[in-house]
Amino acid sequence: MTIHDRARAAWAEIPVPAIAEPGRPLRRVFVRDLLLDGLIGIYPQERQKSQKILINMELWVTETPGRPPQSYAEVVCYEQLVTRAKALLADGHVELVETLAERLAAICLEDSRVERCRVRVEKPVAIAEAAGVGVEIDRNRKQSGIV
């Protein structure tokens, strides 16, 4: 079993609490196992040499009741999420995985249709004996003070 297989299996086991109001449809948009290079970490060598960063994002998006989306403008685009994540890492060094996760969550919540997001940031090669280390956060529009 590869590191990615173990990470995928661990991600799938995490329970997802109900967040929808009764009768309010939500769609789950996700980016799974996005593997990028970036400068992240507190150690001197991590400031000089990029390393692999594994990113997972889940977004719970309000749907238009009664019908599926009809156009691109009606959906939250996962390609745009990936592009923004790449740009965030291209901006330069980030000290903490927690900081990167918060920045990614803020990007997810920029779209007013996104009610909630879960972001997981891992460093899959930071500790040789572990499949990955990192942080996972769960944010929603109400907690974040976004209306």
mmCIF file of C-alpha atoms in Angstrom:
data_model
loop_
_atom_site.group_PDB
_atom_site.id
_atom_site.type_symbol
_atom_site.label_atom_id
_atom_site.label_comp_id
_atom_site.label_asym_id
_atom_site.label_seq_id
_atom_site.Cartn_x
_atom_site.Cartn_y
_atom_site.Cartn_z
ATOM 1 C CA MET A 1 0.000 0.000 0.000
ATOM 2 C CA THR A 2 1.468 3.351 -1.036
ATOM 3 C CA ILE A 3 1.515 6.520 1.032
ATOM 4 C CA HIS A 4 -1.266 7.917 -1.145
ATOM 5 C CA ASP A 5 -3.381 4.762 -0.690
ATOM 6 C CA ARG A 6 -3.031 5.055 3.094
ATOM 7 C CA ALA A 7 -3.854 8.765 3.030
ATOM 8 C CA ARG A 8 -6.897 8.152 0.836
ATOM 9 C CA ALA A 9 -8.118 5.377 3.150
ATOM 10 C CA ALA A 10 -7.665 7.573 6.236
ATOM 11 C CA TRP A 11 -9.513 10.460 4.558
ATOM 12 C CA ALA A 12 -12.441 8.168 3.689
ATOM 13 C CA GLU A 13 -12.839 7.040 7.321
ATOM 14 C CA ILE A 14 -13.450 10.534 8.705
ATOM 15 C CA PRO A 15 -17.127 10.934 9.634
ATOM 16 C CA VAL A 16 -18.979 13.818 8.054
ATOM 17 C CA PRO A 17 -21.588 15.358 10.379
ATOM 18 C CA ALA A 18 -24.822 16.572 8.869
ATOM 19 C CA ILE A 19 -24.696 20.253 8.035
ATOM 20 C CA ALA A 20 -27.682 20.808 5.814
ATOM 21 C CA GLU A 21 -30.888 22.253 7.077
ATOM 22 C CA PRO A 22 -33.792 19.860 6.472
ATOM 23 C CA GLY A 23 -34.937 20.229 2.895
ATOM 24 C CA ARG A 24 -31.963 22.355 1.866
ATOM 25 C CA PRO A 25 -29.943 20.601 -0.804
ATOM 26 C CA LEU A 26 -26.147 20.768 -0.759
ATOM 27 C CA ARG A 27 -23.600 19.491 -3.241
ATOM 28 C CA ARG A 28 -20.150 18.366 -2.131
ATOM 29 C CA VAL A 29 -17.326 19.585 -4.349
ATOM 30 C CA PHE A 30 -13.885 18.176 -3.666
ATOM 31 C CA VAL A 31 -10.248 18.175 -4.668
ATOM 32 C CA ARG A 32 -8.604 14.996 -3.481
ATOM 33 C CA ASP A 33 -4.892 14.271 -3.096
ATOM 34 C CA LEU A 34 -3.592 17.350 -4.876
ATOM 35 C CA LEU A 35 0.176 16.866 -4.721
ATOM 36 C CA LEU A 36 2.148 20.091 -5.109
ATOM 37 C CA ASP A 37 5.649 21.311 -4.349
ATOM 38 C CA GLY A 38 6.144 24.224 -2.004
ATOM 39 C CA LEU A 39 8.305 25.853 0.609
ATOM 40 C CA ILE A 40 6.720 25.039 3.929
ATOM 41 C CA GLY A 41 8.072 24.467 7.402
ATOM 42 C CA ILE A 42 9.985 26.013 10.282
ATOM 43 C CA TYR A 43 13.383 24.400 9.759
ATOM 44 C CA PRO A 44 16.164 26.125 7.790
ATOM 45 C CA GLN A 45 16.291 23.378 5.144
ATOM 46 C CA GLU A 46 12.534 23.747 4.603
ATOM 47 C CA ARG A 47 13.041 27.395 3.704
ATOM 48 C CA GLN A 48 15.543 26.481 0.989
ATOM 49 C CA LYS A 49 14.222 23.302 -0.612
ATOM 50 C CA SER A 50 10.644 22.725 -1.685
ATOM 51 C CA GLN A 51 8.867 19.601 -0.569
ATOM 52 C CA LYS A 52 5.733 17.687 -1.461
ATOM 53 C CA ILE A 53 2.493 18.987 0.024
ATOM 54 C CA LEU A 54 -0.672 16.898 -0.189
ATOM 55 C CA ILE A 55 -3.899 18.931 -0.173
ATOM 56 C CA ASN A 56 -7.500 17.806 0.165
ATOM 57 C CA MET A 57 -10.422 20.222 0.044
ATOM 58 C CA GLU A 58 -14.123 19.503 0.470
ATOM 59 C CA LEU A 59 -16.744 22.182 -0.001
ATOM 60 C CA TRP A 60 -20.442 21.927 0.789
ATOM 61 C CA VAL A 61 -22.211 24.109 -1.768
ATOM 62 C CA THR A 62 -25.813 25.326 -1.742
ATOM 63 C CA GLU A 63 -27.709 23.961 -4.724
ATOM 64 C CA THR A 64 -30.505 25.525 -6.693
ATOM 65 C CA PRO A 65 -33.556 23.549 -5.493
ATOM 66 C CA GLY A 66 -35.412 21.444 -7.994
ATOM 67 C CA ARG A 67 -32.936 21.203 -10.836
ATOM 68 C CA PRO A 68 -29.343 20.286 -11.607
ATOM 69 C CA PRO A 69 -26.889 23.010 -12.669
ATOM 70 C CA GLN A 70 -27.381 24.151 -16.242
ATOM 71 C CA SER A 71 -24.225 26.179 -16.805
ATOM 72 C CA TYR A 72 -20.650 26.637 -15.642
ATOM 73 C CA ALA A 73 -21.650 29.834 -13.811
ATOM 74 C CA GLU A 74 -23.902 27.777 -11.526
ATOM 75 C CA VAL A 75 -21.133 25.592 -10.088
ATOM 76 C CA VAL A 76 -18.101 26.038 -7.851
ATOM 77 C CA CYS A 77 -15.161 25.179 -10.074
ATOM 78 C CA TYR A 78 -12.617 22.723 -8.676
ATOM 79 C CA GLU A 79 -10.126 23.765 -11.374
ATOM 80 C CA GLN A 80 -10.175 27.310 -9.991
ATOM 81 C CA LEU A 81 -9.550 25.936 -6.485
ATOM 82 C CA VAL A 82 -6.495 24.067 -7.764
ATOM 83 C CA THR A 83 -5.232 27.153 -9.604
ATOM 84 C CA ARG A 84 -5.613 29.271 -6.450
ATOM 85 C CA ALA A 85 -3.823 26.634 -4.319
ATOM 86 C CA LYS A 86 -0.917 26.599 -6.786
ATOM 87 C CA ALA A 87 -0.741 30.399 -6.738
ATOM 88 C CA LEU A 88 -0.755 30.416 -2.941
ATOM 89 C CA LEU A 89 2.269 28.114 -2.840
ATOM 90 C CA ALA A 90 3.990 30.090 -5.596
ATOM 91 C CA ASP A 91 3.748 33.231 -3.423
ATOM 92 C CA GLY A 92 6.589 31.948 -1.248
ATOM 93 C CA HIS A 93 7.462 30.223 1.983
ATOM 94 C CA VAL A 94 4.765 29.332 4.525
ATOM 95 C CA GLU A 95 5.922 28.413 8.014
ATOM 96 C CA LEU A 96 3.046 26.251 9.222
ATOM 97 C CA VAL A 97 0.680 23.745 7.635
ATOM 98 C CA GLU A 98 -1.984 25.359 9.843
ATOM 99 C CA THR A 99 -1.407 28.708 8.106
ATOM 100 C CA LEU A 100 -1.666 27.150 4.663
ATOM 101 C CA ALA A 101 -4.850 25.314 5.650
ATOM 102 C CA GLU A 102 -6.458 28.538 6.922
ATOM 103 C CA ARG A 103 -5.538 30.386 3.725
ATOM 104 C CA LEU A 104 -6.998 27.601 1.595
ATOM 105 C CA ALA A 105 -10.182 27.578 3.685
ATOM 106 C CA ALA A 106 -10.531 31.338 3.185
ATOM 107 C CA ILE A 107 -10.267 30.806 -0.578
ATOM 108 C CA CYS A 108 -12.955 28.118 -0.406
ATOM 109 C CA LEU A 109 -15.335 30.381 1.522
ATOM 110 C CA GLU A 110 -14.933 33.324 -0.862
ATOM 111 C CA ASP A 111 -17.755 31.951 -2.990
ATOM 112 C CA SER A 112 -21.037 32.829 -1.263
ATOM 113 C CA ARG A 113 -22.563 29.475 -2.243
ATOM 114 C CA VAL A 114 -20.039 27.577 -0.102
ATOM 115 C CA GLU A 115 -21.571 26.880 3.304
ATOM 116 C CA ARG A 116 -18.717 24.855 4.756
ATOM 117 C CA CYS A 117 -15.294 23.540 3.851
ATOM 118 C CA ARG A 118 -12.845 21.019 5.180
ATOM 119 C CA VAL A 119 -9.179 21.410 4.294
ATOM 120 C CA ARG A 120 -6.418 18.912 4.960
ATOM 121 C CA VAL A 121 -2.755 19.781 4.422
ATOM 122 C CA GLU A 122 -0.136 17.067 4.738
ATOM 123 C CA LYS A 123 3.597 16.804 4.388
ATOM 124 C CA PRO A 124 3.929 13.211 3.144
ATOM 125 C CA VAL A 125 7.727 12.970 3.435
ATOM 126 C CA ALA A 126 8.359 15.068 6.549
ATOM 127 C CA ILE A 127 8.677 12.060 8.838
ATOM 128 C CA ALA A 128 10.056 8.901 7.240
ATOM 129 C CA GLU A 129 8.106 6.532 9.476
ATOM 130 C CA ALA A 130 4.745 8.195 8.789
ATOM 131 C CA ALA A 131 2.579 8.165 5.666
ATOM 132 C CA GLY A 132 2.014 11.851 6.292
ATOM 133 C CA VAL A 133 1.767 14.536 8.933
ATOM 134 C CA GLY A 134 -0.299 17.674 8.878
ATOM 135 C CA VAL A 135 -3.522 19.301 9.889
ATOM 136 C CA GLU A 136 -7.175 19.225 8.970
ATOM 137 C CA ILE A 137 -9.567 22.077 9.619
ATOM 138 C CA ASP A 138 -13.291 22.484 9.227
ATOM 139 C CA ARG A 139 -14.698 25.957 8.631
ATOM 140 C CA ASN A 140 -18.150 27.270 7.876
ATOM 141 C CA ARG A 141 -19.560 30.561 6.742
ATOM 142 C CA LYS A 142 -21.280 31.353 10.068
ATOM 143 C CA GLN A 143 -18.248 30.601 12.259
ATOM 144 C CA SER A 144 -16.022 32.642 9.976
ATOM 145 C CA GLY A 145 -18.289 35.675 10.269
ATOM 146 C CA ILE A 146 -19.035 35.576 6.564
ATOM 147 C CA VAL A 147 -22.648 36.057 5.601
#
